[in-house]
CSV table of C-alpha atoms and ligand atoms in Angstrom, one decimal:
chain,number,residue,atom,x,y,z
A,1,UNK,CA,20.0,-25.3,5.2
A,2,UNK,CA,17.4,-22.6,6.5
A,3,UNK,CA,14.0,-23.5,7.3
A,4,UNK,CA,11.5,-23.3,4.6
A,5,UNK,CA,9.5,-19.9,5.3
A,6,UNK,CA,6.6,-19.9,2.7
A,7,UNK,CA,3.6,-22.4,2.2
A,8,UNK,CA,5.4,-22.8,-1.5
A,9,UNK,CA,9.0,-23.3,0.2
A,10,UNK,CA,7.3,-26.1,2.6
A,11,UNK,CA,5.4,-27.9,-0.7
A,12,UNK,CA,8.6,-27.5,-2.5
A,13,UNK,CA,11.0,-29.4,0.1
A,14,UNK,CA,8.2,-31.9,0.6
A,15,UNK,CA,8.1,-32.8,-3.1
A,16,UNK,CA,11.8,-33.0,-3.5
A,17,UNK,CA,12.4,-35.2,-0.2
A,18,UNK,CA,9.6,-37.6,-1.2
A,19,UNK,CA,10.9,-38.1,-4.7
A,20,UNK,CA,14.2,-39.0,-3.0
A,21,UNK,CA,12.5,-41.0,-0.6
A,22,UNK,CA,10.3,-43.2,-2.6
A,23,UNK,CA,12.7,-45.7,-4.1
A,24,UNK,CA,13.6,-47.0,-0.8
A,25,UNK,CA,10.4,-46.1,1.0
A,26,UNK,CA,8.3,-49.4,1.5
A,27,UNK,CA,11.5,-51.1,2.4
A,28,UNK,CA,12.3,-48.0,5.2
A,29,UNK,CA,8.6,-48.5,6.5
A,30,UNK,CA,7.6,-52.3,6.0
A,31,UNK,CA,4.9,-51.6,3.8
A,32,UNK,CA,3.3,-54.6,3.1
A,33,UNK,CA,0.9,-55.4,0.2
A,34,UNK,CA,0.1,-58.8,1.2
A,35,UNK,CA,-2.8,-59.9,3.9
A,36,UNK,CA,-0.9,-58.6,6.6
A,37,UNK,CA,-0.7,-54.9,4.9
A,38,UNK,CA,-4.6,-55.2,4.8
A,39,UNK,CA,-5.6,-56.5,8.0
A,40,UNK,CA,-3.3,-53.7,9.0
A,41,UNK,CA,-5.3,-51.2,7.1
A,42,UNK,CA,-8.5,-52.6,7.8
A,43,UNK,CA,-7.8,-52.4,11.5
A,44,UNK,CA,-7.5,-48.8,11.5
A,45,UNK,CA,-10.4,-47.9,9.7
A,46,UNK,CA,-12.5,-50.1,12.2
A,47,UNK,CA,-11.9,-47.9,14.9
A,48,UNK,CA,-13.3,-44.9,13.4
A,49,UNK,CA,-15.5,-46.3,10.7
A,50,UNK,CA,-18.8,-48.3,11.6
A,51,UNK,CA,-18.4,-52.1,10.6
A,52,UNK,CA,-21.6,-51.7,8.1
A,53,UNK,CA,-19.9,-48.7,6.3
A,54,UNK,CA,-16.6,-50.9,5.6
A,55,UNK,CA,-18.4,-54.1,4.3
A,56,UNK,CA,-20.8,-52.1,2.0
A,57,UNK,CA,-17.8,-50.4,1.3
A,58,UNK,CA,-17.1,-47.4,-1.3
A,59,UNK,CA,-17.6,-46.7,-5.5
A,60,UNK,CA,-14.9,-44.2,-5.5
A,61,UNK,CA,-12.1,-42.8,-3.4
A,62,UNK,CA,-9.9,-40.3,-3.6
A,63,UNK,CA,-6.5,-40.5,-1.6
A,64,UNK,CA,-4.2,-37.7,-0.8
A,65,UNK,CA,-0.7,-38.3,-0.2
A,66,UNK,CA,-1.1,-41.5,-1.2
A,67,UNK,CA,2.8,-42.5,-1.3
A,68,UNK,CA,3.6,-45.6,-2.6
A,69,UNK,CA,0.0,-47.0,-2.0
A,70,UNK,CA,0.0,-48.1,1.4
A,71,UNK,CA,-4.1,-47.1,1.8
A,72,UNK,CA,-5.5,-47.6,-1.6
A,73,UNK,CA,-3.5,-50.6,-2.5
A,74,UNK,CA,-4.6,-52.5,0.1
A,75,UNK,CA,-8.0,-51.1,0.5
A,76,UNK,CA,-8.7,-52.3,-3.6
A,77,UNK,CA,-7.5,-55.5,-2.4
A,78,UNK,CA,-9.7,-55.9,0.4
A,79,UNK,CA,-12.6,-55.2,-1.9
A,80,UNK,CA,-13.4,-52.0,0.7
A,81,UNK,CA,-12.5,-49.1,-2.7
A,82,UNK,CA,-13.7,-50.5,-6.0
A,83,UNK,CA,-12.9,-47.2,-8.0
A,84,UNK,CA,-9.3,-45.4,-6.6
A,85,UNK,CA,-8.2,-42.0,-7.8
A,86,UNK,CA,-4.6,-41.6,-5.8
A,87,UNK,CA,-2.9,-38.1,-5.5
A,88,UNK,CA,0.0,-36.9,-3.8
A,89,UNK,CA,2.7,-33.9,-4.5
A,90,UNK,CA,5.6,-35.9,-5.1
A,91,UNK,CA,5.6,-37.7,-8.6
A,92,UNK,CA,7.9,-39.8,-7.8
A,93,UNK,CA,6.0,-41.4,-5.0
A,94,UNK,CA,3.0,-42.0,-7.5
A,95,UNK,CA,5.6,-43.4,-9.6
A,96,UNK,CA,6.2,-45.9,-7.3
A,97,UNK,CA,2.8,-46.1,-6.4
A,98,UNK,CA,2.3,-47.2,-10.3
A,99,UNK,CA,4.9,-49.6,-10.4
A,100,UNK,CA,3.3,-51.3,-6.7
A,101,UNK,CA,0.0,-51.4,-8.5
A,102,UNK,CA,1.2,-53.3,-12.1
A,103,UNK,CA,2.8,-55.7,-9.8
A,104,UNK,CA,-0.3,-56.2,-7.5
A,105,UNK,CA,-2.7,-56.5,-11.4
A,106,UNK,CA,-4.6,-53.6,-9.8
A,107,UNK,CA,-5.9,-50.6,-11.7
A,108,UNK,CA,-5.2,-47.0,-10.6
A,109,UNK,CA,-5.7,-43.1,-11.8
A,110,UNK,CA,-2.6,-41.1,-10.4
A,111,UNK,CA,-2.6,-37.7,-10.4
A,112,UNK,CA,0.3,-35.3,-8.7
A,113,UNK,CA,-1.1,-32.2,-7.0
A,114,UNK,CA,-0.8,-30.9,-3.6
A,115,UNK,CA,-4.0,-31.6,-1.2
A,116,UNK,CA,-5.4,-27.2,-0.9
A,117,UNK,CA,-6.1,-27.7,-4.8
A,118,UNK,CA,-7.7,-30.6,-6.5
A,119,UNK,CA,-8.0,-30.9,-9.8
A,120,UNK,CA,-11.4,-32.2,-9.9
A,121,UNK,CA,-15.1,-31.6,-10.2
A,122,UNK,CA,-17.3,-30.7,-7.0
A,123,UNK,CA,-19.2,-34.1,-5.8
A,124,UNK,CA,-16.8,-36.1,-7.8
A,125,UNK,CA,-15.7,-39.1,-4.9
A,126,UNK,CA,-17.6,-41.4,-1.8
A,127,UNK,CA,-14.4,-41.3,0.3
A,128,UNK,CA,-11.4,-39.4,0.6
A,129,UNK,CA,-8.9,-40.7,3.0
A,130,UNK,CA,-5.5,-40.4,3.9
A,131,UNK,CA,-2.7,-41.9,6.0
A,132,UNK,CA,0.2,-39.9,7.6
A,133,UNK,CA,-0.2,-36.8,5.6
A,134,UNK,CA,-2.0,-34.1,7.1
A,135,UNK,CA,1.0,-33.2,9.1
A,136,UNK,CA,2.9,-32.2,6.1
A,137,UNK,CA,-0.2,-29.8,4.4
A,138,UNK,CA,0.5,-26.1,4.9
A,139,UNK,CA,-3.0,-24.6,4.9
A,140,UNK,CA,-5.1,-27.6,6.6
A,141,UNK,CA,-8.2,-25.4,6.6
A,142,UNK,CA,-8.4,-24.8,2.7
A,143,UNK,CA,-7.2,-28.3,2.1
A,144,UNK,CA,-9.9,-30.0,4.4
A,145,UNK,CA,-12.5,-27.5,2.1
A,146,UNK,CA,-11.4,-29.3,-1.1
A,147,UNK,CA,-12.1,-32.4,0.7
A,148,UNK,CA,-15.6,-31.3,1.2
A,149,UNK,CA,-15.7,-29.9,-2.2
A,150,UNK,CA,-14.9,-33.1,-4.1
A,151,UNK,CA,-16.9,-35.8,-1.6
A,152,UNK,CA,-20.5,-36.1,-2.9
A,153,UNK,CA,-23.0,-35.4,-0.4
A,154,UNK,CA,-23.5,-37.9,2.3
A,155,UNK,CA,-19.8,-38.9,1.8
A,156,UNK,CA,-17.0,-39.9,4.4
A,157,UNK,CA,-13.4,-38.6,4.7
A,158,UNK,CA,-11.2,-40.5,7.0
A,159,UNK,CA,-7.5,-40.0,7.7
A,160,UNK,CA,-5.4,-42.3,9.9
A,161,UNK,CA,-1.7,-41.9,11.2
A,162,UNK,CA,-1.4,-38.5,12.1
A,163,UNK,CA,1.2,-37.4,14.6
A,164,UNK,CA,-0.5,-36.7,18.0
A,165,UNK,CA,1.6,-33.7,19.9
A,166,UNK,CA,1.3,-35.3,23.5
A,167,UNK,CA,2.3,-38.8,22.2
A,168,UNK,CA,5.0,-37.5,20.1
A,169,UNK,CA,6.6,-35.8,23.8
A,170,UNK,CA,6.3,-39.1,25.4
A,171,UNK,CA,7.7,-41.2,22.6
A,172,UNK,CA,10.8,-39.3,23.0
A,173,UNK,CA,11.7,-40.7,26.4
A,174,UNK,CA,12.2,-44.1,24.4
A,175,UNK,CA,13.8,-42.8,21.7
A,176,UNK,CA,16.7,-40.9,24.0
A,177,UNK,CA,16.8,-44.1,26.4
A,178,UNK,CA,17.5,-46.6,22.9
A,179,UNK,CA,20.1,-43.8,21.9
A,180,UNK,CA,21.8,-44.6,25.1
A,181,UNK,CA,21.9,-48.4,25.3
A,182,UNK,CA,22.4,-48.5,21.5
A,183,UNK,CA,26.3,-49.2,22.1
A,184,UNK,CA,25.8,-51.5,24.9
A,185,UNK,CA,22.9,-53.4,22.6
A,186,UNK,CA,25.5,-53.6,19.2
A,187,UNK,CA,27.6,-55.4,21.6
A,188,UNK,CA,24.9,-57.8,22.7
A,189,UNK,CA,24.3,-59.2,19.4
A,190,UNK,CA,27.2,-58.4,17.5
A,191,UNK,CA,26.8,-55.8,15.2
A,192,UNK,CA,29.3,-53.2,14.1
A,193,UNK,CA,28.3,-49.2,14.2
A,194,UNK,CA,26.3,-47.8,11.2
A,195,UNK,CA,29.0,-44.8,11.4
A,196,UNK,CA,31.9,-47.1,11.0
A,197,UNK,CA,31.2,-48.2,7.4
A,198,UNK,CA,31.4,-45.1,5.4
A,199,UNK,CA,28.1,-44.0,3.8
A,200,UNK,CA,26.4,-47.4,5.2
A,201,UNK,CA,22.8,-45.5,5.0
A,202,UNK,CA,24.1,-44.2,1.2
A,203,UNK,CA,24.1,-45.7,-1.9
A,204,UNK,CA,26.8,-48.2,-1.2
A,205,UNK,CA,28.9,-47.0,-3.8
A,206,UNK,CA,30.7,-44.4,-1.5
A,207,UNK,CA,28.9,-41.3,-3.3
A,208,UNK,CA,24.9,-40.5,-2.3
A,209,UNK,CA,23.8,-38.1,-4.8
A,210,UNK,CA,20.9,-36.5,-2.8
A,211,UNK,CA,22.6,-36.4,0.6
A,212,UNK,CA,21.2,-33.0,0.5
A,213,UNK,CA,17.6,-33.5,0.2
A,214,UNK,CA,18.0,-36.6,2.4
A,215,UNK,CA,19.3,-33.2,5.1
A,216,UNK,CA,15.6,-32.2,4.3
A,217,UNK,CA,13.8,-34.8,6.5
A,218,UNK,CA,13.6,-32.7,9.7
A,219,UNK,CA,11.7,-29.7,7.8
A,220,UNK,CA,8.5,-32.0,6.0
A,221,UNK,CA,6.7,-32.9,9.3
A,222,UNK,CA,4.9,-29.0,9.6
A,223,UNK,CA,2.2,-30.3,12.4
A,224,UNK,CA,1.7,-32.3,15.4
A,225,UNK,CA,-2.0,-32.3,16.4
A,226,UNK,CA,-4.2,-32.6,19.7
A,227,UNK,CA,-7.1,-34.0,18.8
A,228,UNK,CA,-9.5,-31.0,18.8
A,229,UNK,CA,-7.3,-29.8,16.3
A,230,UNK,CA,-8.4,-32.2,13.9
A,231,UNK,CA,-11.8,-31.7,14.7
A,232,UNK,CA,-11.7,-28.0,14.5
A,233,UNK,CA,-10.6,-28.5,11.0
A,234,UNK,CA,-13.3,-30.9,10.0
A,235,UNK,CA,-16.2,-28.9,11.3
A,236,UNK,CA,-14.6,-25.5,10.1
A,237,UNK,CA,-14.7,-27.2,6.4
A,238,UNK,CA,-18.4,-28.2,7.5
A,239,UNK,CA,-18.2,-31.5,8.2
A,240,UNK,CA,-20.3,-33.4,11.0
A,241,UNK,CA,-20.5,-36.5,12.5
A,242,UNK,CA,-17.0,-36.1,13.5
A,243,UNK,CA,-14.4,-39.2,15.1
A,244,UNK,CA,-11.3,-38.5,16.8
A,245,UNK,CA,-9.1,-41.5,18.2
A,246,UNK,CA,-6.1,-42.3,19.6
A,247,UNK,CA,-4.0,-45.5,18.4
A,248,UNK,CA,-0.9,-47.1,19.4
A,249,UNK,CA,0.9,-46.5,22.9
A,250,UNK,CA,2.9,-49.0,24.2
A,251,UNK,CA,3.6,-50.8,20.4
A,252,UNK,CA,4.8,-47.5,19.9
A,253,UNK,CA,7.3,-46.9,22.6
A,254,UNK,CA,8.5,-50.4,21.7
A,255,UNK,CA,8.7,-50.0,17.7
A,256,UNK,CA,10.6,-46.4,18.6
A,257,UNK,CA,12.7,-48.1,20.6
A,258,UNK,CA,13.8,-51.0,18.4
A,259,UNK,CA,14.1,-48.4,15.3
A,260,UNK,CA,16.5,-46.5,17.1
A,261,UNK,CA,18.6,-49.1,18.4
A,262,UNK,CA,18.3,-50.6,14.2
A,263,UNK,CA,19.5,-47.4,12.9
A,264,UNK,CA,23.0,-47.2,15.2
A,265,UNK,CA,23.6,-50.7,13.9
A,266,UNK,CA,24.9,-51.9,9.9
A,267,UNK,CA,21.8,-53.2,8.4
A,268,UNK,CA,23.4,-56.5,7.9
A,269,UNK,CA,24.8,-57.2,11.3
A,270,UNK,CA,21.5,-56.8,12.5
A,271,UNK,CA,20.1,-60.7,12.9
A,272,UNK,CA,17.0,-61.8,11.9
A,273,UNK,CA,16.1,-63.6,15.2
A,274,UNK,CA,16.2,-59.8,16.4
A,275,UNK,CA,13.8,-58.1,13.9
A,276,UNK,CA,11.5,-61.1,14.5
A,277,UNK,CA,11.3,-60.3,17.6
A,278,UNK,CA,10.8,-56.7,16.9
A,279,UNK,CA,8.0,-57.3,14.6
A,280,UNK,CA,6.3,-59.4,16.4
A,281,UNK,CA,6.3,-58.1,19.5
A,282,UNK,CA,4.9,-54.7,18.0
A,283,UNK,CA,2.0,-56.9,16.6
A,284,UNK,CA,1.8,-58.2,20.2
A,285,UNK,CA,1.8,-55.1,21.6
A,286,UNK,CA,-0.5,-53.5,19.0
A,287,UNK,CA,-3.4,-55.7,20.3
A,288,UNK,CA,-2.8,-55.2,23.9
A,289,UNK,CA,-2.9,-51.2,23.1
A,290,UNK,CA,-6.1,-51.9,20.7
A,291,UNK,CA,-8.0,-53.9,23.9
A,292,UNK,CA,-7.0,-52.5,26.9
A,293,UNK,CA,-6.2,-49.2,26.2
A,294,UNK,CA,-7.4,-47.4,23.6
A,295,UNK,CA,-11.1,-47.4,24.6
A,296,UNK,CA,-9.8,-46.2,28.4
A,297,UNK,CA,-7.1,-43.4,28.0
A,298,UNK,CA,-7.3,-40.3,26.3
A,299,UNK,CA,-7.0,-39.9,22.7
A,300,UNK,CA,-4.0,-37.0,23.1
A,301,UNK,CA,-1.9,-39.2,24.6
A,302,UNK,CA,-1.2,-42.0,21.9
A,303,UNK,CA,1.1,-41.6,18.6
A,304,UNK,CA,-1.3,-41.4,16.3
A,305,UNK,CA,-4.7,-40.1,15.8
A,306,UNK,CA,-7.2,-40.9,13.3
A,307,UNK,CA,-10.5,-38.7,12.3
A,308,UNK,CA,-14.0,-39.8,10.5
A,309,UNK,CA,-16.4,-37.2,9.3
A,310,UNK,CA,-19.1,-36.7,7.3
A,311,UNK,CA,-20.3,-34.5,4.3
A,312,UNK,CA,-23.8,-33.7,5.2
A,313,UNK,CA,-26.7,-34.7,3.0
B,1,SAM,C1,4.6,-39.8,5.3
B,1,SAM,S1,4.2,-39.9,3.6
B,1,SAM,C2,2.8,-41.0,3.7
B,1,SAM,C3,2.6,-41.8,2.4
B,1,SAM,C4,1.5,-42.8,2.4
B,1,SAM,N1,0.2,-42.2,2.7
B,1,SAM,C5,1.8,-43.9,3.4
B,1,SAM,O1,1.1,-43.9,4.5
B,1,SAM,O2,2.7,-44.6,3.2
B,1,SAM,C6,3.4,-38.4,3.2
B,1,SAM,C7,3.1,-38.2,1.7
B,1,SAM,O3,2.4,-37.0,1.6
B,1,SAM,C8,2.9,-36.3,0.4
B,1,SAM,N2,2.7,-34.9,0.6
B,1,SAM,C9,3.4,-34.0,1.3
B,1,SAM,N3,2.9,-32.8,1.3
B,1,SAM,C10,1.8,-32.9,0.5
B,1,SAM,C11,0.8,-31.9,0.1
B,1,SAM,N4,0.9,-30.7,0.4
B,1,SAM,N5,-0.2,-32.4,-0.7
B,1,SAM,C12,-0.2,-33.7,-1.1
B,1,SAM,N6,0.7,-34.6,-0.8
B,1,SAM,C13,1.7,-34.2,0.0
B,1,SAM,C14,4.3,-36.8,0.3
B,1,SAM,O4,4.9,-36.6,-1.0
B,1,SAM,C15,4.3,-38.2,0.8
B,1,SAM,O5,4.1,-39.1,-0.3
């Protein structure tokens, strides 16, 4: 398939691989709605948020791109959003999103649009946040002016998870060293080759249906951001009091590295003692990137950058 060449072809691939995606899409990521999901959450927001915003905490939030919940969900649970309005372009993410929320007993408003036009008054929300979705908005500057258009004065937007350009180069010496031990590693512990088993990573039933929009993956991802990008886009919209930060470094290189190895491998060969190991050890390795080196290094240089800004009064 050709690249996607208009702002419309871009939305248009990113709704369709999303609706294909969301079935399966907390199980891909590990999204967790329990405590863990929240202190996972929670953490994030602390680095960019002061402590005495997040306990006062927020009436009304708007999220965009919200998936299957990841943000909200857990941010209503942690008593952080009291009121959450969730939008995102793919309707069949928000379905998800729905069913998540029924299962959770939480209350919800979903609306499908696409982040450059929201369907809703001017000084409508407290907070509008976001995680891992700038990176897939065509026209960042008019979408971060909506987000100034619908936060009432005085109000905070926050995103989280946003692919940092730097730390996306360097995560791809881990990913290309995993691809080569992968065979040597499926020996190790037994596993047989995800390409051996005919349409493993399918449906099971030897036919996947939307093999062609999974083929759309590579083309959703639009940006990769240094972190006055970010900034520039806040402040052009005309916000202030403006946060960039860096997260995740070395958890990084190790979850990349584990996922890659996973992926070679049949799901089921791969044993549990192993993905114990890889969860926990990113957990591990989350904290030592948190204390000793996200306050030190440069903010380009991590996998992820977040942003906090302000709506002036
Ligand atoms: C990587 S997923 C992140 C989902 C969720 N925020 C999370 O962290 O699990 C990106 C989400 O953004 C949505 N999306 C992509 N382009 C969008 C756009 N232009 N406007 C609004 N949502 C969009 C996708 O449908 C998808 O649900």
């Amino acid at each position: 398939m050709e690249a996607p060449r208009t702002d419309e072809d871009i939305r248009d691939v990113n709704t369709r691989y999303h609706d294909v995606a969301a079935d399966s899409y907390d199980a891909k990521w590990g999204i967790d709605f329990g405590e863990p999901g929240q202190a996972q959450v929670l953490m994030k927001l602390r680095k960019v948020l002061d402590r005495g915003v997040l306990e006062h905490g927020f009436e009304r939030s708007l999220e965009i791109g919200s998936g299957t919940g990841y943000f909200s969900l857990n941010l209503l649970q942690a008593g952080v959003i009291r009121q959450a309005t969730c939008t995102d372009i793919s309707p069949g993410m928000l379905a998800t999103l729905r069913s998540n929320a029924e299962r959770l007993g939480l209350e919800v408003e979903t609306v499908a649009t696409g982040a450059e036009e929201l369907p809703f008054a001017d000084a409508s929300f407290d907070l509008v946040l976001g995680h891992a979705i700038l990176h897939h908005i065509p026209d960042l500057a008019q979408a971060f002016a909506e987000f100034n258009r619908v936060l009432k004065p005085g109000g905070t937007v926050v995103f989280a998870g946003e692919p940092s350009r730097y730390g996306d180069r360097l995560a791809r010496v881990p990913k290309r060293g995993a691809a080569a031990v992968a065979p040597l590693w499926r020996r190790a512990i037994g596993a047989r080759a995800a390409d051996a088993i005919p349409y493993a990573n399918g449906n099971g039933n030897g036919h996947d249906p939307h093999a062609a929009d999974h083929a759309l993956e590579r083309f959703v991802d639009i940006h990769a951001f240094a972190p006055g990008d970010l900034a520039a886009a806040a402040r052009g919209a005309g916000f202030d009091a403006v946060t960039v930060r860096g997260e995740e470094l070395v958890a990084n290189w190790f979850g990349w590295t584990n996922r890659v190895l996973e992926a070679t491998a049949v799901p089921e060969d791969v044993p549990w003692g192993w993905r114990q190991y890889a969860y926990r050890g990113y957990l591990a390795l989350q904290q030592l990137d948190q204390r000793l080196l996200e306050g030190r290094l440069p903010a380009a240089i991590f996998y992820n950058l977040l942003i906090a800004a302000q709506k002036p009064l």
